Coordinates of C-alpha atoms in Angstrom, one line a residue:
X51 CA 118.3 98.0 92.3
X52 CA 120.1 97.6 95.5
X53 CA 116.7 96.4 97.5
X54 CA 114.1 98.1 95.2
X55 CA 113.4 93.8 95.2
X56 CA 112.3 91.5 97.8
X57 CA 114.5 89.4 100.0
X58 CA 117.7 90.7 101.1
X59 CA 119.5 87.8 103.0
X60 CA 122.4 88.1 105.6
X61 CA 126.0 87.3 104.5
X62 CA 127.5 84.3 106.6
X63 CA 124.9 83.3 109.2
X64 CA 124.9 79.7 107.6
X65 CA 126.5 77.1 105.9
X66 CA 127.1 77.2 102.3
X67 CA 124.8 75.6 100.3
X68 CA 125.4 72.5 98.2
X69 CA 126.1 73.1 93.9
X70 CA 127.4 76.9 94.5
X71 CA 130.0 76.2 92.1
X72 CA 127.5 75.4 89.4
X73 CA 124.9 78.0 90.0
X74 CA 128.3 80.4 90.3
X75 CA 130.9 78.6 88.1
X76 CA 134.2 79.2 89.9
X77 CA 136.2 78.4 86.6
X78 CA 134.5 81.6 85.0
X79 CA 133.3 79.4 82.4
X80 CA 130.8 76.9 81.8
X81 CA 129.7 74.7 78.8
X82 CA 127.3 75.5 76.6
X83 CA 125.2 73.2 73.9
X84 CA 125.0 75.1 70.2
X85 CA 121.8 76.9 69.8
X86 CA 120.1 74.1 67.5
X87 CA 120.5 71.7 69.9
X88 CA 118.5 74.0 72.3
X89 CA 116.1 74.4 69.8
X90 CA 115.7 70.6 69.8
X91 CA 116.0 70.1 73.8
X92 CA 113.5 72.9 74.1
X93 CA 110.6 71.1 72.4
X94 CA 111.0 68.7 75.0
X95 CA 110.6 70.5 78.0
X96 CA 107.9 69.7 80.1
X97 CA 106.9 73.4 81.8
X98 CA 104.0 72.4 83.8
X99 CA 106.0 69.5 85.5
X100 CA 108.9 72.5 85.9
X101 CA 106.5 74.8 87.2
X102 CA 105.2 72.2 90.1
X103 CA 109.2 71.5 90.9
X104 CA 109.5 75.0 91.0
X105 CA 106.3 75.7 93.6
X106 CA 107.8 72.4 95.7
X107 CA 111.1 74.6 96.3
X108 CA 109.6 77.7 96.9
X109 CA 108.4 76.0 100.4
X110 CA 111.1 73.6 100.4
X111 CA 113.3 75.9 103.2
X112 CA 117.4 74.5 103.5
X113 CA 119.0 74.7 106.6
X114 CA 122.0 76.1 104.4
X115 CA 120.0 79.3 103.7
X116 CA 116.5 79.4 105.3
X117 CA 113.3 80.7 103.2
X118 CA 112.0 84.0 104.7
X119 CA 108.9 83.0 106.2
X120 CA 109.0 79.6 105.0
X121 CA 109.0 80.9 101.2
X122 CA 111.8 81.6 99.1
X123 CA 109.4 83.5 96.7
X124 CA 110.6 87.3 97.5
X125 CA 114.4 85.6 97.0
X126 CA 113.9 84.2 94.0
X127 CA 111.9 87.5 92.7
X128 CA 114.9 89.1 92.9
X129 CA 117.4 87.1 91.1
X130 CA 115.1 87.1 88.2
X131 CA 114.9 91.2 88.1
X132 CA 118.6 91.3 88.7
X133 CA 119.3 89.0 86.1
X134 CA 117.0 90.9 83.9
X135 CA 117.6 94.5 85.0
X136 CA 120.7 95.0 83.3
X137 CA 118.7 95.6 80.4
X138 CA 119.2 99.4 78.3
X139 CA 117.5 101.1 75.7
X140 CA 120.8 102.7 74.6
X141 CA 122.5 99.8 73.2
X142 CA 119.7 97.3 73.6
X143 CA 122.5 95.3 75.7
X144 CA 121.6 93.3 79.0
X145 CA 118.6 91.1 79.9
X146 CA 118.5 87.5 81.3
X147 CA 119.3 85.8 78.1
X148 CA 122.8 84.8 78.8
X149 CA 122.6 84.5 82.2
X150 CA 125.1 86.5 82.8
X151 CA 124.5 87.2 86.5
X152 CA 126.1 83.9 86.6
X153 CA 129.4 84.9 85.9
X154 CA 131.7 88.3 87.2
X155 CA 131.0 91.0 86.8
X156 CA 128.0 90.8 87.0
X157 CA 127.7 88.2 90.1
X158 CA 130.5 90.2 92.1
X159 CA 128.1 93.6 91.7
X160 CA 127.2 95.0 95.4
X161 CA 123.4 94.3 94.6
X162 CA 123.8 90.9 93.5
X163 CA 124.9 89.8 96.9
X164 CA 124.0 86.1 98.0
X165 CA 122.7 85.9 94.8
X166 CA 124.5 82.7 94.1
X167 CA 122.8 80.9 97.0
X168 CA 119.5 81.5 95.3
X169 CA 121.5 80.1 92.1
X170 CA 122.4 77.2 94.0
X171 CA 118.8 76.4 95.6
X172 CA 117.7 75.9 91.7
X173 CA 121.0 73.3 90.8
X174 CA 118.9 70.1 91.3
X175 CA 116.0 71.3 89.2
X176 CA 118.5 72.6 85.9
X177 CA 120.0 69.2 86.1
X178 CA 117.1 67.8 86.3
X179 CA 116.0 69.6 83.0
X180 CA 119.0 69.0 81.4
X181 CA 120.0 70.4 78.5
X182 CA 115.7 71.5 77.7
X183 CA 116.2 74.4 80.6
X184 CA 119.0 76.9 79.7
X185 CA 119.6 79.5 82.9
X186 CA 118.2 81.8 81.5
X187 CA 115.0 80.2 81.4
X188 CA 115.0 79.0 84.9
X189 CA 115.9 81.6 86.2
X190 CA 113.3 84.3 85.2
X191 CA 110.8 81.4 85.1
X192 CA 111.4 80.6 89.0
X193 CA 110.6 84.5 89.5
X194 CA 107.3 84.2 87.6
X195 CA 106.4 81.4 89.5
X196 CA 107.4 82.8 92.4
X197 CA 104.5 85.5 91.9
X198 CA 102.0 83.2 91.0
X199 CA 102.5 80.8 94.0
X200 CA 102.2 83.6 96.3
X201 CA 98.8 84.8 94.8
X202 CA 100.5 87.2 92.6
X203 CA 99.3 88.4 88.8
X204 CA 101.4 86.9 85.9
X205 CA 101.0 86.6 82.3
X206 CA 102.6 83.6 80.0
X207 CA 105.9 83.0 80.7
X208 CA 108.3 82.6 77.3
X209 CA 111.1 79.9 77.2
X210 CA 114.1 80.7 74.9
X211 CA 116.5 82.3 76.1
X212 CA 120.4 80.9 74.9
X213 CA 123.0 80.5 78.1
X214 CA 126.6 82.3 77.1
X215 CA 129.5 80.6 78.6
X216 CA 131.2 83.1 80.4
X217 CA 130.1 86.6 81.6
X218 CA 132.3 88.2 78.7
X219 CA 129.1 90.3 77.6
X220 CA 128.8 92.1 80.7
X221 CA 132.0 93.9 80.8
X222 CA 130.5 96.8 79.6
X223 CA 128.4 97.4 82.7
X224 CA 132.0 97.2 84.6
X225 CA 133.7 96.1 87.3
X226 CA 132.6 98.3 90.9
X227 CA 136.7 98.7 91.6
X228 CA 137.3 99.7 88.0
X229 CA 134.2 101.7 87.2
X230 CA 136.4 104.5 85.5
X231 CA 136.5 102.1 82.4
X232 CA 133.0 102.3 81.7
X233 CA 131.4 105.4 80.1
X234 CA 130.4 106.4 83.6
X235 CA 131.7 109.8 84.4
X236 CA 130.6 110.1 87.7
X237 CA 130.0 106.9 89.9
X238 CA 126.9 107.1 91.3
X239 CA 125.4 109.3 89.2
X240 CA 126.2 107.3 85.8
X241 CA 124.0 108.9 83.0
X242 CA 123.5 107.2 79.2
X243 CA 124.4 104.8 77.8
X244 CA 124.8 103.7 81.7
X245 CA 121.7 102.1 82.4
X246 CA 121.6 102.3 86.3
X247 CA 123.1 105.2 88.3
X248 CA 126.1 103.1 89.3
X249 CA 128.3 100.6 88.7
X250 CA 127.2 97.5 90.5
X251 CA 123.9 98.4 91.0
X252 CA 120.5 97.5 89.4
X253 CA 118.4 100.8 88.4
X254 CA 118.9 103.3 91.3
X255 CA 120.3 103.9 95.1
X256 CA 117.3 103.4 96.9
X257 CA 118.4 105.6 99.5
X258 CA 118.0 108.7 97.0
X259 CA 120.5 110.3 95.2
X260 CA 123.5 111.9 95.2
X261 CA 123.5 114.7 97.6
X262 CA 126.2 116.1 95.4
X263 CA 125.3 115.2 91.5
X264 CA 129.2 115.3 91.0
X265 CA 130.8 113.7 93.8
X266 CA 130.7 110.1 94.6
X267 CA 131.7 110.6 98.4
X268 CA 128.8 113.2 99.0
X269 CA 126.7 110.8 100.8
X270 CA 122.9 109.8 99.7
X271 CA 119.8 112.6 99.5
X272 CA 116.3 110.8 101.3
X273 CA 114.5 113.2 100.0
X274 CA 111.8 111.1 97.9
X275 CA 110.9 114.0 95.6
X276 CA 113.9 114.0 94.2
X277 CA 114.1 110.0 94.2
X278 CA 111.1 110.2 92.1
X279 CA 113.2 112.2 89.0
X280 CA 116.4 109.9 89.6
X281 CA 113.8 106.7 89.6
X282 CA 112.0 108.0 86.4
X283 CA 115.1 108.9 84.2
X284 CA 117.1 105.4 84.8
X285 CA 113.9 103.4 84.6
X286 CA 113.3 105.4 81.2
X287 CA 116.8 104.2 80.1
X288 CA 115.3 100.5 80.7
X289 CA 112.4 101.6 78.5
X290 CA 109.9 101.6 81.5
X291 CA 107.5 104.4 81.0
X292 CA 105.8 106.1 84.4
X293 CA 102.9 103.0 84.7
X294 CA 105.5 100.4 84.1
X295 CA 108.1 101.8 86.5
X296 CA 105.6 102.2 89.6
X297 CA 104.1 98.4 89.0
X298 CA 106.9 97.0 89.0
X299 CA 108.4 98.8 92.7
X300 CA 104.7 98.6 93.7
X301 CA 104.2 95.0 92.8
X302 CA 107.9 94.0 93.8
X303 CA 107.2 95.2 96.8
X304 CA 104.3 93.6 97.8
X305 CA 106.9 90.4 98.6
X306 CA 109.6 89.9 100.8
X307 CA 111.9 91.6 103.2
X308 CA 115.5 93.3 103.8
X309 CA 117.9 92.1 106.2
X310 CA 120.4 94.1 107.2
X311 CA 120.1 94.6 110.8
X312 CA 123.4 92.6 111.4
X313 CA 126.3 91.6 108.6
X314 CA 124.5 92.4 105.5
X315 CA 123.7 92.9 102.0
X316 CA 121.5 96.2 101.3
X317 CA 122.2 97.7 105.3
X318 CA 118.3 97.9 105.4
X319 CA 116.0 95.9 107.5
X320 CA 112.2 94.8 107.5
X321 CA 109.7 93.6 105.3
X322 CA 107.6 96.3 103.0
X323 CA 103.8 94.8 104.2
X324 CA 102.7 92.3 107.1
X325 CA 102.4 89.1 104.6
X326 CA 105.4 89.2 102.5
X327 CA 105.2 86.3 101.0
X328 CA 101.2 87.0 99.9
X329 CA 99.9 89.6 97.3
X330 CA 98.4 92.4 98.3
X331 CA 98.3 96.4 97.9
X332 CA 99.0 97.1 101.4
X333 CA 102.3 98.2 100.2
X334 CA 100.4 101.3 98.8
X335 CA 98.0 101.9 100.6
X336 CA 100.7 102.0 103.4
X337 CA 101.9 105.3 101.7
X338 CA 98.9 106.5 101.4
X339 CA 97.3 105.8 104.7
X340 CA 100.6 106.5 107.4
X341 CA 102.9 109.6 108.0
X342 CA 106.6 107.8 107.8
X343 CA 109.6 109.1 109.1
X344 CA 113.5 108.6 108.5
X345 CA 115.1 106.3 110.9
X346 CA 118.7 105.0 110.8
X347 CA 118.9 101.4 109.9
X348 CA 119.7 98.9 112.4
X349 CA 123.3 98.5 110.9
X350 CA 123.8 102.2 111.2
X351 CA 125.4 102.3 107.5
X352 CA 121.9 103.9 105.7
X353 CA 118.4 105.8 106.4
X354 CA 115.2 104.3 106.1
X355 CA 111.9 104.9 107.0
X356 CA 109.1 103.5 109.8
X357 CA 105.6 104.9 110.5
X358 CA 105.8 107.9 112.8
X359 CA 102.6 105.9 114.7
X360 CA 104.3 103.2 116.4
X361 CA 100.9 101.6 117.6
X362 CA 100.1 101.2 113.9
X363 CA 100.0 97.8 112.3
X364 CA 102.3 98.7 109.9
X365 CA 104.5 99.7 112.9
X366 CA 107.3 96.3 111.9
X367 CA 107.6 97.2 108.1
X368 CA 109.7 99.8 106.4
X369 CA 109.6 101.9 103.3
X370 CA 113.0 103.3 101.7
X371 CA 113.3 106.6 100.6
X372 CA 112.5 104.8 96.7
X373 CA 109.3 103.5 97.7
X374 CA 107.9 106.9 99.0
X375 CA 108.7 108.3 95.8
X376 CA 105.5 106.7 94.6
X377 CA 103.5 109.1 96.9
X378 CA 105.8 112.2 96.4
X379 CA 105.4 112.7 92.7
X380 CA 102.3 114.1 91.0
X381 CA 102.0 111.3 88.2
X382 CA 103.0 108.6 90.5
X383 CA 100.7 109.6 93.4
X384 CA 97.7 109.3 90.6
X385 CA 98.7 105.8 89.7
X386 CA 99.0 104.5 93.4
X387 CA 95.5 106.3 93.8
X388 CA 94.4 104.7 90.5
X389 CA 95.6 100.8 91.8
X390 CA 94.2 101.2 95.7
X391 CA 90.8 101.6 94.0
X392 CA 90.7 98.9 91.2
X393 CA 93.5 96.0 92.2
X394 CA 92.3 95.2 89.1
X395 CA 94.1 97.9 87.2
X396 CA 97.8 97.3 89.7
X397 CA 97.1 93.4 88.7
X398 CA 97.1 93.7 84.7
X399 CA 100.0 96.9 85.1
X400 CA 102.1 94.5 87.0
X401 CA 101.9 91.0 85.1
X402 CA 102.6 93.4 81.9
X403 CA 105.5 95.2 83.1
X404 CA 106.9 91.9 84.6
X405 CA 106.8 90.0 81.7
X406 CA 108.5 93.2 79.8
X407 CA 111.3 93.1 82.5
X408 CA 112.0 89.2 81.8
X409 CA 112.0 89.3 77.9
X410 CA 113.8 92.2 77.6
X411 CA 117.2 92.4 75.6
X412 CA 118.9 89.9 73.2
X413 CA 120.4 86.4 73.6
X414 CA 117.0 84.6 72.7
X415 CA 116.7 81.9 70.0
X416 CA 115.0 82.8 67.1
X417 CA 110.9 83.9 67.6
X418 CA 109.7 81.0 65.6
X419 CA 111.4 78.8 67.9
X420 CA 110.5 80.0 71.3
X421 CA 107.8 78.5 73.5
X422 CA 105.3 80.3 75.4
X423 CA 103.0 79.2 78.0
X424 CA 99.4 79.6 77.1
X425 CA 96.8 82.3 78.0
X426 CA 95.4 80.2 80.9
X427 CA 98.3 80.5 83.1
X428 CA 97.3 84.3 83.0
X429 CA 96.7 84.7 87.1
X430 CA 95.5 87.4 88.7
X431 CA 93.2 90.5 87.4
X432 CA 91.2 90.2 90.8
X433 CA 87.7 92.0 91.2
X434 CA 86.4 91.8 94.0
X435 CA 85.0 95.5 95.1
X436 CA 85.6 94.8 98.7
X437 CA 89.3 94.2 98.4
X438 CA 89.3 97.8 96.3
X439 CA 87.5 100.3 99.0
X440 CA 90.1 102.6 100.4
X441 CA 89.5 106.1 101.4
X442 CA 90.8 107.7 98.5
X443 CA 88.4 106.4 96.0
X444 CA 85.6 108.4 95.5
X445 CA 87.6 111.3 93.9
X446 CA 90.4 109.4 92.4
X447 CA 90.9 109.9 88.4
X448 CA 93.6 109.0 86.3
X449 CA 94.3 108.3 82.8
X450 CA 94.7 105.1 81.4
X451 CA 96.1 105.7 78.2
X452 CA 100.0 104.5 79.5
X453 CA 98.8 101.7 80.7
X454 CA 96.2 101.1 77.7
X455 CA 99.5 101.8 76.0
X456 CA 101.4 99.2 77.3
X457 CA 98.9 96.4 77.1
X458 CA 98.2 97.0 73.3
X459 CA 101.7 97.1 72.3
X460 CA 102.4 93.9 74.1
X461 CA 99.5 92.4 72.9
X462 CA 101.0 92.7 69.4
X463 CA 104.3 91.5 70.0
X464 CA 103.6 88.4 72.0
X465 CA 101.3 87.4 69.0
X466 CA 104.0 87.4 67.3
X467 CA 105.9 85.4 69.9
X468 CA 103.2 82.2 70.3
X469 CA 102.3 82.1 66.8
X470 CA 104.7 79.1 66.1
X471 CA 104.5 75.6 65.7
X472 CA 106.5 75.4 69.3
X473 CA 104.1 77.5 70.8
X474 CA 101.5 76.1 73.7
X475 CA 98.9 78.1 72.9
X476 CA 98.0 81.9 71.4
X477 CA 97.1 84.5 73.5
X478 CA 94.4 87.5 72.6
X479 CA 95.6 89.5 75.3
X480 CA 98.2 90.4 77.3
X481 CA 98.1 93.1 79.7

């Protein structure tokens, strides 16, 4: 969703990078090999020596479009949820097999703004690959590794996913201008089979909602309560129960910034913690710890929030009125209480409901001929008890049977994933 993701970049402030018209064909298509001969290239690919290419880059900073504190990790994050958060439940349409982010509509949505530069930045290492590394592939896998080289929990990444052509498939999430030819009645406030609330956005406004459930022009709501019910119906539509939809915001948002303070992309501005690009809970315990008010943004277009202490040390980071949804809703207050007292707990919610995000939907070669990583590159699951005290702890209870949920299910149908002769490895676990 528009900023519920790390690394919002400004539009124009530098030269355009080198291969944007192959991470963002101009032509509208692009060629594609037959899925058997993917099959074939895909035994081949060497994913250690693609994960190292893909840690060099992360640090690797381009005068074209500078890394955020010397990491591109928060950027590349979010092309990897936006290429899989088109996903739906109600048609089972969307995902990142395909790739369609590459192609319009989906690369000329609002939210997928300089989008293609982070497209660009992975050019050298897809031709490097060749014909073993659809798009697909690279790009969720960049987003995984993105995680892990920042200290972040991941579980085995899966490699399979079949590039289309053109961006043909997406034309039923619609065109922004042209929204009315979608089955959205009201933009903004787009309900099933619409996956996220409108056209040309990922998941939800993270400003709030509709003041005015029924008119588009009725300006946002920042009132986080009701955030919380818009947040938990349209990540519901992605199949994300209550555990997996606060991970993922919670653990997204331990990376990266927003930049909007001058031309922009989201209109917000700062980063959600004091080490965006390193993994840490502080993005929580934040919410938990401050009183945070609403503050205009610095481009004037939007409302955010800052802590009302401005001697605090969380006194140069921001929340949006999405974030504090997580400590204004009953079962999502209990979860953030839950994960400040056992990292433990936010580490195995998170690399689960990541690795859910990236293999949702179709477009995937057949099971038997994917290839997973195997269970060692499971990182994460931290336990050190000093890293878990926070105030809240000693009368903090919650039930683990969503997340218990989660872990078994996946459990069973990643089995059923690396049990090939192309897999790496099999996993016992995953969770």
């Amino acid at each position: 969703m528009n900023s519920l993701i790390a690394a919002l970049l400004p539009i124009g402030v530098f030269g355009s990078c080198p291969f944007m018209d192959i991470g963002t064909p101009p032509s509208l298509k692009a060629e594609v090999i037959s899925d058997s001969d993917f099959k074939t290239a895909l035994e081949g690919l060497d994913i250690e020596a693609l994960e190292q290419d893909l840690r060099i880059l992360m640090t690797d900073s381009q005068t074209c479009w500078p890394a955020d504190d010397g990491h591109y990790g928060g950027f590349m994050i979010r092309l990897a949820w936006h290429c899989a958060g088109t996903f739906r439940t109600s048609d089972q349409k969307g995902g990142c097999g395909g790739a369609g982010i590459r192609f319009p509509p989906e690369s000329d949505w609002e939210d997928n703004g300089n989008l293609d530069k982070a497209r660009a930045l992975l050019v050298p290492i897809k031709q490097k690959y060749g014909d073993a590394l659809s798009w697909g592939d690279l790009i969720s896998f960049a987003g995984t590794v993105a995680i892990r080289d920042m200290g972040g929990p991941t579980n085995p990444h899966c490699f399979g996913r079949v590039d289309d052509a053109d961006g043909n498939k997406s034309d039923i999430f619609g065109v922004t201008d042209s929204w009315q030819d979608t089955d959205c009645v009201v933009q903004g406030n787009c309900q099933e089979p619409m996956g996220a609330v409108k056209v040309g956005l990922i998941y939800v406004n993270p400003e709030g909602p509709l003041n005015d459930p029924n008119d588009l022009n009725s300006g946002q709501n920042p009132d986080p309560e009701k955030s919380a019910v818009e947040i938990r119906e349209v990540f519901g539509r992605m199949g994300m129960n209550d555990s997996e939809t606060a991970s993922l915001i919670a653990g997204g948002h331990a990376f990266g910034k927003c930049h909007g303070a001058g031309v922009m992309t989201s209109g917000f501005e700062g980063p959600w913690t004091t080490t965006p690009s390193q993994w840490t809970n502080q993005f929580l315990t934040g919410m938990l710890d401050e009183e945070w008010e609403q503050v205009a943004t610095p481009s004037g277009s939007a409302v955010q929030w800052q802590t009302k202490d401005r001697t605090s040390i969380l006194a140069g980071t921001m929340r949006l009125t999405a974030d504090l949804a997580l400590v204004n809703d009953d079962a999502y207050l209990a979860l953030a209480k839950h994960w400040v007292c056992d990292q433990q707990k936010l580490d195995i919610a998170f690399a689960a409901s990541w690795k859910k995000l990236v293999e949702s939907g179709g477009g995937w070669l057949p099971v038997e001929d994917r290839r997973c990583e195997p269970e060692s590159k499971a990182t994460g699951q931290q336990t050190d008890p000093q890293k878990n005290f926070h105030s809240v702890c000693a009368t903090t209870t919650t039930d683990d049977s969503q997340e218990a949920s989660t872990a078994t299910k996946f459990c069973l149908s990643f089995l059923a994933v690396v049990l090939t002769p192309f897999s790496l490895g099999v996993h016992s676990w995953l969770a």
